[in-house]
Each structure stands twice: as structure tokens, then as C-alpha cells.
Coordinates of C-alpha atoms in Angstrom, one line a residue:
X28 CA 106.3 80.2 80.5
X29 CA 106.1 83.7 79.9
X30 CA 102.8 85.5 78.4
X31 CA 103.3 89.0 77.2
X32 CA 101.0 91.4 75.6
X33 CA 103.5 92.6 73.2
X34 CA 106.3 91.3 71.8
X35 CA 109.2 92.0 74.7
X36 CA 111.6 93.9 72.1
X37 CA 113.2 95.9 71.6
X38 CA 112.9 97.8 74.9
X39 CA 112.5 101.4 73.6
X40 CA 109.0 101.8 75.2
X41 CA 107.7 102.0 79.4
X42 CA 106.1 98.4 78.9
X43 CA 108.8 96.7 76.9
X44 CA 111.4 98.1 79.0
X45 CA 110.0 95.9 81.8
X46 CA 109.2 92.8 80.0
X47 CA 112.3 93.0 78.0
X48 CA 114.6 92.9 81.0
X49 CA 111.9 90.7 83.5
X50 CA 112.1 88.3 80.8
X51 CA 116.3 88.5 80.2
X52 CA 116.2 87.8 84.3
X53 CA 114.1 85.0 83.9
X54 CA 115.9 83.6 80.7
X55 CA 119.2 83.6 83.7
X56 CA 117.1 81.4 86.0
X57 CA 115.5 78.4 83.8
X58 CA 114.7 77.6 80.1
X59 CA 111.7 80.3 79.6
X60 CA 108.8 79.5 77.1
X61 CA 107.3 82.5 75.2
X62 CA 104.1 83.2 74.2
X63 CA 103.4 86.9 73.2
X64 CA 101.2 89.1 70.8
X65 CA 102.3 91.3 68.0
X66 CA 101.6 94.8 67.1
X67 CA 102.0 94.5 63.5
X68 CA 104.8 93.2 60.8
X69 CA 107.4 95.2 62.7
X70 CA 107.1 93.7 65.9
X71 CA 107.2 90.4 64.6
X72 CA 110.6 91.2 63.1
X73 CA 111.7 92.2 66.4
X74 CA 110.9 89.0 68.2
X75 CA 113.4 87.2 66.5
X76 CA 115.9 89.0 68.2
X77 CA 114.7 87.1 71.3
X78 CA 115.3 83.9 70.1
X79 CA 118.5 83.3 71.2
X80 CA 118.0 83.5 75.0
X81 CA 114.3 81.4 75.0
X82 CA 113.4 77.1 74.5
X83 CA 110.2 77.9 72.3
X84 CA 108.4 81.0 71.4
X85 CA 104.9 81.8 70.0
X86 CA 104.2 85.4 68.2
X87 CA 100.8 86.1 67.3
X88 CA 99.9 89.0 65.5
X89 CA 96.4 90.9 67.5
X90 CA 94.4 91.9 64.5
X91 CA 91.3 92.8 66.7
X92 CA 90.3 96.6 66.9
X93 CA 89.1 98.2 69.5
X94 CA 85.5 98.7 67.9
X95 CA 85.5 95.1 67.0
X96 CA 86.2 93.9 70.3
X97 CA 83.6 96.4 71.7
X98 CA 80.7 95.0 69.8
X99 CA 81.8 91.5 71.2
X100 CA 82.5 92.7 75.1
X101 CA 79.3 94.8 75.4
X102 CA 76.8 92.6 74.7
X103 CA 78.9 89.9 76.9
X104 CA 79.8 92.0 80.4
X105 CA 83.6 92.0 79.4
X106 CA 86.2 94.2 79.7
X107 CA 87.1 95.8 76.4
X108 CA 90.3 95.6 77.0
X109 CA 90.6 92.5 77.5
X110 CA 88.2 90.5 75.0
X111 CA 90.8 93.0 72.6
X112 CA 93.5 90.0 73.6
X113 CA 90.8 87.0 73.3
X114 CA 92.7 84.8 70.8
X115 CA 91.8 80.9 70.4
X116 CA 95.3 80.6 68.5
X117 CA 97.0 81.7 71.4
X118 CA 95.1 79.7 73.7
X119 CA 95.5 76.8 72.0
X120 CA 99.6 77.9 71.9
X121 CA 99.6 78.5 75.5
X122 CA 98.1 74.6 76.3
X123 CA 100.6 72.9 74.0
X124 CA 103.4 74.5 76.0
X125 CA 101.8 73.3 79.5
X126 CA 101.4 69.7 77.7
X127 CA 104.5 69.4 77.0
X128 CA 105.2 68.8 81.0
X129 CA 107.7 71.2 81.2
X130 CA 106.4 74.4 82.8
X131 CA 106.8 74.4 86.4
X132 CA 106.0 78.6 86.7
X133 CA 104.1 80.6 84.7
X134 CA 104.6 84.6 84.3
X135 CA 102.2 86.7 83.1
X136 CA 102.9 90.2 82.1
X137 CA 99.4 92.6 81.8
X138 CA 96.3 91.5 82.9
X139 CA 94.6 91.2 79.3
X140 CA 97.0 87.7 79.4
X141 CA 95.8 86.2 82.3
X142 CA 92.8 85.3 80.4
X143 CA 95.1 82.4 78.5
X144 CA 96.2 80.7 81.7
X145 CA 94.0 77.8 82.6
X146 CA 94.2 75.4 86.0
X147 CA 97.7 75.4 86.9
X148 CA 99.4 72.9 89.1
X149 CA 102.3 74.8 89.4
X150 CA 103.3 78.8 90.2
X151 CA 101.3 81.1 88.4
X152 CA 102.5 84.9 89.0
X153 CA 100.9 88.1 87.7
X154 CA 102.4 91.2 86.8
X155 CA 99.9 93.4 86.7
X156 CA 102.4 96.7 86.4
X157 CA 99.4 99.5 87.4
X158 CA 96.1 99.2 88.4
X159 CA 94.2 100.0 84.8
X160 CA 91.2 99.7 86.4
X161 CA 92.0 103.1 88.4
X162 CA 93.0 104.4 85.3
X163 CA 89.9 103.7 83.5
X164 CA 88.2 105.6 86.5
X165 CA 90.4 108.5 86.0
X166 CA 89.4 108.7 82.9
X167 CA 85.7 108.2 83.4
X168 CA 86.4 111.6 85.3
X169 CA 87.6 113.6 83.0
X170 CA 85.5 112.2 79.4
X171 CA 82.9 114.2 78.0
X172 CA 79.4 111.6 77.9
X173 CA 79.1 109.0 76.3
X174 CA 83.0 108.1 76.8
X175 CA 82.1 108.8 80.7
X176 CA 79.8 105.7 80.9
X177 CA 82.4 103.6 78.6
X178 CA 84.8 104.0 80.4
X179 CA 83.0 103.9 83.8
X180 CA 81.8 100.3 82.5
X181 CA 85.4 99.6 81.6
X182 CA 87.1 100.2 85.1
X183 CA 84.1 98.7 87.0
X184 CA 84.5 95.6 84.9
X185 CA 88.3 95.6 85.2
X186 CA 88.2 95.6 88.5
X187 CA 86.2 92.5 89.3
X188 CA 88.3 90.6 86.4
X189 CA 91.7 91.9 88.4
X190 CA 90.2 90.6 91.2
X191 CA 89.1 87.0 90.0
X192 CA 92.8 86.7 88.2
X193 CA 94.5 87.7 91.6
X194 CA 92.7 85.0 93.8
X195 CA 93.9 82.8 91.1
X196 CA 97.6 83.7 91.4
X197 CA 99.8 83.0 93.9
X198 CA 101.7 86.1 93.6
X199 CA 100.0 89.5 91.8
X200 CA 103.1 92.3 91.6
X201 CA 102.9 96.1 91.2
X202 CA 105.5 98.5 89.5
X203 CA 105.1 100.3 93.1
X204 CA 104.2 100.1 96.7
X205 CA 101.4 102.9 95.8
X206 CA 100.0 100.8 93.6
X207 CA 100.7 97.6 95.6
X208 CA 99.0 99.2 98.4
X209 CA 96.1 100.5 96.4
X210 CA 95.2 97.3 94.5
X211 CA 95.6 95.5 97.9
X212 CA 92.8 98.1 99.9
X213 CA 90.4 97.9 97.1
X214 CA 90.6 94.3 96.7
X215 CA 90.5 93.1 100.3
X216 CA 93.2 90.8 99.1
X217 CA 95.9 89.3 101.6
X218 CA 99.1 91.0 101.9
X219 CA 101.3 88.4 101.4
X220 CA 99.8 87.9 97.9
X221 CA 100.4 91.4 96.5
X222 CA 103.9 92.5 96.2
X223 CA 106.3 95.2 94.4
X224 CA 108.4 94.7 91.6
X225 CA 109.7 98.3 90.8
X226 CA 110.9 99.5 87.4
X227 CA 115.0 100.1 86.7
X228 CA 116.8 101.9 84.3
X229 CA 119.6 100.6 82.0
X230 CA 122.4 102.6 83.6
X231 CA 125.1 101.9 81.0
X232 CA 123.0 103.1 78.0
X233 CA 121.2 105.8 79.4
X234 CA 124.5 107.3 80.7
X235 CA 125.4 111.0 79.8
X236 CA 129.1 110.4 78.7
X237 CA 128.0 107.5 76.1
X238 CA 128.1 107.8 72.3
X239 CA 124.8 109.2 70.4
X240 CA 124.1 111.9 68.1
X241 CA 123.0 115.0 69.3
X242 CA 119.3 116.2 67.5
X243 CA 118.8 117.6 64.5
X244 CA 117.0 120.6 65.6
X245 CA 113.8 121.8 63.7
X246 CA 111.9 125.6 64.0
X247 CA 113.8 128.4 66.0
X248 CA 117.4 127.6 66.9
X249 CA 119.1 128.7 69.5
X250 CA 116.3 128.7 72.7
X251 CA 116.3 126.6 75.6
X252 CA 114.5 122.9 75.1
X253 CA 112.2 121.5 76.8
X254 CA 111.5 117.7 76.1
X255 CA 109.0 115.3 77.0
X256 CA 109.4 111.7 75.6
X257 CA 107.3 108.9 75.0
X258 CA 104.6 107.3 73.4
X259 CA 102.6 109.8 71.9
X260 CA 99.4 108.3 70.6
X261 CA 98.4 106.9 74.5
X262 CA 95.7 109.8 75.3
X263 CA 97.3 110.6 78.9
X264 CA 101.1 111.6 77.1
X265 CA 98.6 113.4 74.3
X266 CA 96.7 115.1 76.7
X267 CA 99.9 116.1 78.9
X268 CA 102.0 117.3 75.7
X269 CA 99.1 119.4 74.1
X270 CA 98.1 120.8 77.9
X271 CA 102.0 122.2 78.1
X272 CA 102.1 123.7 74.6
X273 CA 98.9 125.6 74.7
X274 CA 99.0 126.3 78.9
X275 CA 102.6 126.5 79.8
X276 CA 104.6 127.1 77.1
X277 CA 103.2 130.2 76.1
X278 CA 104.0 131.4 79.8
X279 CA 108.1 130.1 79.7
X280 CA 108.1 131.7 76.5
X281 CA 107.3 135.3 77.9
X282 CA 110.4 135.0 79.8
X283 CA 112.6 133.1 77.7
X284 CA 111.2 134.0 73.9
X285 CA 113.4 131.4 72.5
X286 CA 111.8 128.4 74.3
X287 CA 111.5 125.5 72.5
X288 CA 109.1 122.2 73.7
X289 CA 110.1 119.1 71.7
X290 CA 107.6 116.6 71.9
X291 CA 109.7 113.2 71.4
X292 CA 107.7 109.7 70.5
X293 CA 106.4 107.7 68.0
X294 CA 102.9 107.7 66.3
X295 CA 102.0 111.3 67.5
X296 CA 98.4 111.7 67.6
X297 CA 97.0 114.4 65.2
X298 CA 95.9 116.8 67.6
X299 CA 100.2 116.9 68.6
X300 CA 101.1 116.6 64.8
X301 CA 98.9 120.0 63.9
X302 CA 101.2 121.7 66.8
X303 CA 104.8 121.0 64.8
X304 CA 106.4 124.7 64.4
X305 CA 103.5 126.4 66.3
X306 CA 105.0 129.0 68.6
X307 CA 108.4 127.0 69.6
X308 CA 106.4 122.9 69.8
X309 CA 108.3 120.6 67.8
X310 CA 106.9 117.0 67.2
X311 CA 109.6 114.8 66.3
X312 CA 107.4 111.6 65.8
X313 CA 109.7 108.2 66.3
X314 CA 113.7 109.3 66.7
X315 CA 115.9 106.4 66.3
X316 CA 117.7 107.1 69.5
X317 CA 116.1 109.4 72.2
X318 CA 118.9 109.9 73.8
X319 CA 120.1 112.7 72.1
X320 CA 117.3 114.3 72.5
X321 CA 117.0 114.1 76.6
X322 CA 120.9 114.5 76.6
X323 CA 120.0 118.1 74.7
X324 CA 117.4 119.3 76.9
X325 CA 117.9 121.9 79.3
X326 CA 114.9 120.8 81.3
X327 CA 113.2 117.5 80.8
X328 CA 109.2 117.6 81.5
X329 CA 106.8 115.2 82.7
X330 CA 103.7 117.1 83.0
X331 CA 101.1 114.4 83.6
X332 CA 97.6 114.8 85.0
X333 CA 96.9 110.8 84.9
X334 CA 99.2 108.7 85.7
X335 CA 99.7 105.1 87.1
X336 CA 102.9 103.8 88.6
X337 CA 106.7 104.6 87.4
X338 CA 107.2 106.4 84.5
X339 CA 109.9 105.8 82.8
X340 CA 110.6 108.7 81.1
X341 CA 110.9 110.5 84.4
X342 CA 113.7 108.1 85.1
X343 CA 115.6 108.2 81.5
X344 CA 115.6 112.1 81.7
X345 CA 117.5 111.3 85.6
X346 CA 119.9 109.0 84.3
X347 CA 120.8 110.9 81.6
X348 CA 122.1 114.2 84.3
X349 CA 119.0 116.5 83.5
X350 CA 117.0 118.4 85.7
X351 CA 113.3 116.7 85.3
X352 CA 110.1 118.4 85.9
X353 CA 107.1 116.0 87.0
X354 CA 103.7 116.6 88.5
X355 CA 102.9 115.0 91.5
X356 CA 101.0 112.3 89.5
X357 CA 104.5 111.5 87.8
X358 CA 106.8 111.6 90.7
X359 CA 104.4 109.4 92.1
X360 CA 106.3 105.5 93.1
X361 CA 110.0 107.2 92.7
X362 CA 112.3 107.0 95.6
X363 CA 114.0 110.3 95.1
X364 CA 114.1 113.7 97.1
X365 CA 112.2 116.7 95.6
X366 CA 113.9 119.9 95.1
X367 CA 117.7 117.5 95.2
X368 CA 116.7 114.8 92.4
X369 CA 114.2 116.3 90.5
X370 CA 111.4 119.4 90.8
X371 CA 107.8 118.3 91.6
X372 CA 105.5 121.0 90.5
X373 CA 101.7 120.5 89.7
X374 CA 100.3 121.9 86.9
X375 CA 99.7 125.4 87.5
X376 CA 103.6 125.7 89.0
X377 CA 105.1 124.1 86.6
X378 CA 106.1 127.0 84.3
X379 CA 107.4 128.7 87.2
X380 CA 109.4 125.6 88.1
X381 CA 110.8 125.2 84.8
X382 CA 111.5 129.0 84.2
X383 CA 113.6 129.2 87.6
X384 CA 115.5 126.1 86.1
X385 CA 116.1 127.8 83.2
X386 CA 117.3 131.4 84.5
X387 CA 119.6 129.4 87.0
X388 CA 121.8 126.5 85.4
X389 CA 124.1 126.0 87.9
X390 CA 120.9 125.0 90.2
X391 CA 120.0 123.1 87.0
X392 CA 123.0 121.1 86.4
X393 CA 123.1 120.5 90.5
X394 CA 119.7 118.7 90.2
X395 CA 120.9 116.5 87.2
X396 CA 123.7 115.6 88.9
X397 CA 122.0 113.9 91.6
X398 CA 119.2 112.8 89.6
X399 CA 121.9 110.6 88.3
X400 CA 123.7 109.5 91.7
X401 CA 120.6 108.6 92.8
X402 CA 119.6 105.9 89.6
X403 CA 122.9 104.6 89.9
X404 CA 122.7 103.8 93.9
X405 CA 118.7 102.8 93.3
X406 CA 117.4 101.9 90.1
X407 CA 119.9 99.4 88.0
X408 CA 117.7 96.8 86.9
X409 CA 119.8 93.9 88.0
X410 CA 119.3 95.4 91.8
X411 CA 115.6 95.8 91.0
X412 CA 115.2 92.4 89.6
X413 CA 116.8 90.5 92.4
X414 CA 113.5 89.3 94.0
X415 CA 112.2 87.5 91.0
X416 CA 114.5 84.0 91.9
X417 CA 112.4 83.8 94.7
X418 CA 108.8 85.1 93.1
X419 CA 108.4 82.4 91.1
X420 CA 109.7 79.5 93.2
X421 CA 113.0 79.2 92.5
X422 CA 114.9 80.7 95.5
X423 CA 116.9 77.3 96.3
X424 CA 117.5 76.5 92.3
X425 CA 120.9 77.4 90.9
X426 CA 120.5 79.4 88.1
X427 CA 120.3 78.2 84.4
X428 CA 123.6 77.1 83.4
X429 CA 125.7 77.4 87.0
X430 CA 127.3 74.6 88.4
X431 CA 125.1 72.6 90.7

């Protein structure tokens, strides 16, 4: 059985890019059973799409808001984020499936999930991805009060539940060995019961030679770009985007007056939105393919001050052959040589960084080069996923369908 968060498809986005391609993997290994939450309408569409490859599934659409589940997690000494994912339907979904007799694994993807899975006679592994507990301290640090406390509360109480569910599992995996490592010193847990799963890339679609439109540039013409992808309504990609327009961009742009910094992702948070055609910043909102858009840039930007585990978008802009720019925070969890495979620059370098890139593009176009070289020997997701046969018990099991 697999439990997911949100509905594994289509894999356009850091968390369904893993669970899409964990849960493929799995599919190749044993009849999988799904059980997964729903955004809205939309995503529900979606999930049929992953019909073919699964023996049940369950989609459930979350309807809880964040202020609702607030009001029922204060009072109670819960995480917020998880009572959010509290659901009796999907409870109740998730012990038919284990009636049924069939379910000799279960893998659960995000800790809000783990909630759902009851005493459990057989292998129970969690992927955890990042730490969000570390991430709710991060931003603890940085909120103005009364958000400080919240989230204070938040990664205090995260921490004990991510606790509890991994003395419950018999394996808990990280996207990295930084995080792997992390969880495992704060948690005093044993090291045999913390492991690494890392992130790969889809090599054969985002590949710089392959077929997509190119963008359909908005505001001044004719500049460099500058892109940053992803989803732009979580606060650390809004808080990284509208830090380089109003601290960065303004100092690329003395050099280079053309500059242009596209800010590429869905549901743009207001504070982005109000930035479209100010002083070179365009906000594209969702693009139906952002390859065209990395495939344009001249430099590729991932100027993040919080950040937990891989990020994909560091990755894409590789694979696709362009020079990437990430903070230390980004880079972090990436098995790649700095100043060969990409350029790791914190904050207050980064416009320097970027405006070297741009005044040298054969440098430039060295850097992508090997950013791509590098994906390709490292960070397929078939190579990546390898380990999981054995994770979840099945090391001496032919795979679904193969010949005995």
C-alpha cells in the first residue's frame, strides 16, 4: 500500500516528481494499493491517469484549511500540519485495504500520512523526504511575533511526532545523507533505521535536444534571462523570488540593462504577481511546459535562504545544459563539483556570480555542459531508485510480472 499526501500525478512539481516515479518503481515490484489526498477537482482528474499501473486506488479530496485545522490542533497539542491531513474517510479507506489480507509492505510518502497507518504486521517504511520540523524552526527564525511562536510550537511538535512515527517504522528514508544524518542526531535514532533515498531527474525529458516550444517572452525583449522555477505560492520560493527582484536584480541590471528575471510557477503569491513588468521581473504563473523556459535562460537561479534537501529545480535547470546559480542552502544534498557543475554563491555574491556568467558565455556554456554529464552519470531515477527492492522487503522477490 502506498499513502501519499497528494495525488502522485502528474510529476510537474518537487513532491510529485518523487512520488510519481517511487510509486512507478513500486508498481514494477508487486501489485501496489493507493490511497492518496486530493488538492482539488483537478487533481482528482489526474489520478486517473494512474490507474492503469495500480490493483485499487482511493482519492480523497482534503477540504480542511489551514485555520480550521488550527483551531482543532491548538487546543489538542497537535501539529498543524498534520491534523490538516486528519481524515476518518481515509482512515477508514486505508483499514479496508489492510483487511483485505493482501498488504505485506506499506509505504508512506510525508509524515502528515503516517498518522493513517495503524499496528502493522508487516513492513512499514516512511519517506519522510526533509526534516519539516527543521524547517518549521527556520522559519520560527525569521517570522515576525506572533508567527514566531506558531511556528516555534509547530517544529517542536513536529519533531516529537517524527520521532514517535520513526520508532514505529522499520525503515524512515531522507531525500539526502544531510538530512539523513540530521534527523538521525536529533533523534538519537539507530542508524540502521534511517536511510537515503536521493531524488533523480527524468533524463530523457528534461534533455536539451528534445522537442518544446521556446517562451513567449513578455516586457523588454532582447536582455539576458534569468529563471527561477517552481512552485510559487510555498513562502520559501516567494521569499527567494521577491528577495532577487528587489536585491539582486537591480544590481545585474546596472551591468547588463537588459536583464530580465522570469519567475516560472504556478499560483504566484500576490506579493510576486504585483512584481510582473516591474524593472525587467516577469511572472509567468503556471506554463504548460517549463522546459522552454529553463531551455531559454542564460542563467538558471536558485537563490534560496531556506531550504531542506534536493531541489529539484536546481537539478532540471542541470539537465537541461544551463549554468545554475544556487546558494549554499540549495546546493545543499547534490553530488556535483562547484565552479564545474554549477556556481554556489550566497546571497550577497550571487549578482556577481551571475553577472560574471553573463559577460562570459563560453565559461557559461562550459558549466552547462557538465551540469548535464554529471545528471546523466548520477541522477537517472532508475539508478536512484534501485534500493527500494530491498527497502521494503522484497530483495529475493522477482519483480511483478518476471518469470519466477
Amino acid at each position: 500500500m502506498f499513502l501519499a499526501h497528494r495525488v502522485p500525478y502528474p510529476p510537474d512539481r518537487g513532491d510529485k516528481m518523487r512520488s510519481f516515479h517511487i510509486l512507478r518503481h513500486l508498481a514494477g515490484l508487486a501489485p501496489v494499493h493507493l490511497a492518496t489526498f486530493a488538492d482539488d477537482d483537478a487533481d482528482i482528474a489526474h489520478a486517473d491517469a494512474l490507474r492503469p499501473m495500480l490493483r485499487t486506488m482511493h482519492v480523497e479530496k482534503r477540504t480542511r484549511s489551514t485555520a480550521m485545522a488550527a483551531m482543532r490542533a491548538l487546543p489538542r497539542g497537535r501539529p498543524i500540519s498534520v491534523e490538516a491531513f486528519a481524515s476518518r474517510t481515509m482512515q477508514s479507506a486505508v483499514d479496508t485495504i489492510l483487511a483485505s489480507g493482501s498488504i505485506d509492505a506499506i509505504f508512506v510518502f510525508s509524515g502528515q500520512m503516517a498518522q493513517f497507518v495503524p499496528p502493522f504486521a508487516g513492513r512499514f517504511v516512511m519517506d519522510f523526504v526533509d526534516v519539516d520540523s527543521a524547517k518549521f524552526a527556520a522559519y520560527a527564525d525569521a517570522a515576525p511575533r506572533p508567527l514566531r511562536w506558531l511556528h516555534a510550537r509547530e517544529a517542536r511538535l513536529l519533531a516529537r511526532y517524527e520521532r514517535d512515527v520513526a520508532e514505529r517504522a522499520d525503515l524512515s528514508l531522507f531525500v539526502s545523507a544531510q538530512e539523513a544524518a540530521a534527523f538521525r542526531g536529533a533523534r538519537g535514532l539507530d542508524g540502521g533505521s534511517v536511510a537515503t533515498l536521493e531524488n533523480g531527474i527524468d533524463l530523457a525529458y528534461y534533455d536539451p535536444a528534445g522537442a518544446f516550444d521556446p517562451p513567449a517572452l513578455a516586457g523588454e525583449a532582447g536582455g539576458p534571462l534569468i529563471v527561477f522555477t517552481g512552485q510559487m505560492n510555498y513562502r520559501p520560493n516567494i521569499d527567494a523570488a521577491a528577495g532577487f527582484a528587489r536585491d539582486i536584480l537591480p544590481v545585474i541590471r546596472a551591468r547588463h540593462p537588459g536583464a530580465r528575471f522570469a519567475i516560472v510557477g504556478r499560483k504566484p503569491d500576490a506579493a510576486l504577481s504585483r512584481l510582473d513588468g516591474r524593472g525587467g521581473v516577469i511572472v509567468t504563473g503556471a506554463v504548460a511546459d517549463v522546459r522552454g523556459w529553463i531551455a531559454a535562460a542564460d542563467v538558471v537561479v536558485a537563490p534560496l535562504s531556506i531550504a531542506r534537501g534536493i531541489q529539484n529545480k536546481v537539478l532540471e535547470g542541470m539537465a537541461m545544459a544551463r549554468p545554475v546559480v544556487a546558494t549554499p542552502a540549495a546546493f545543499e544534498g547534490i553530488d556535483a563539483v562547484p565552479g564545474r557543475d554549477l556556481i554556489v554563491a550566497p546571497i550577497d555574491a550571487m549578482a556577481a556570480a551571475i553577472g560574471d556568467l553573463l559577460g562570459r558565455p563560453d565559461r557559461a556554456a562550459a558549466i552547462g555542459r557538465a551540469a548535464r554529464a554529471l545528471v546523466e552519470r548520477r541522477y537517472g531515477w532508475d539508478a536512484r531508485l534501485a534500493p527500494l527492492r530491498g527497502m521494503i522487503g522484497r530483495a529475493d522477490v522477482p519483480p511483478e510480472g518476471a518469470a519466477a
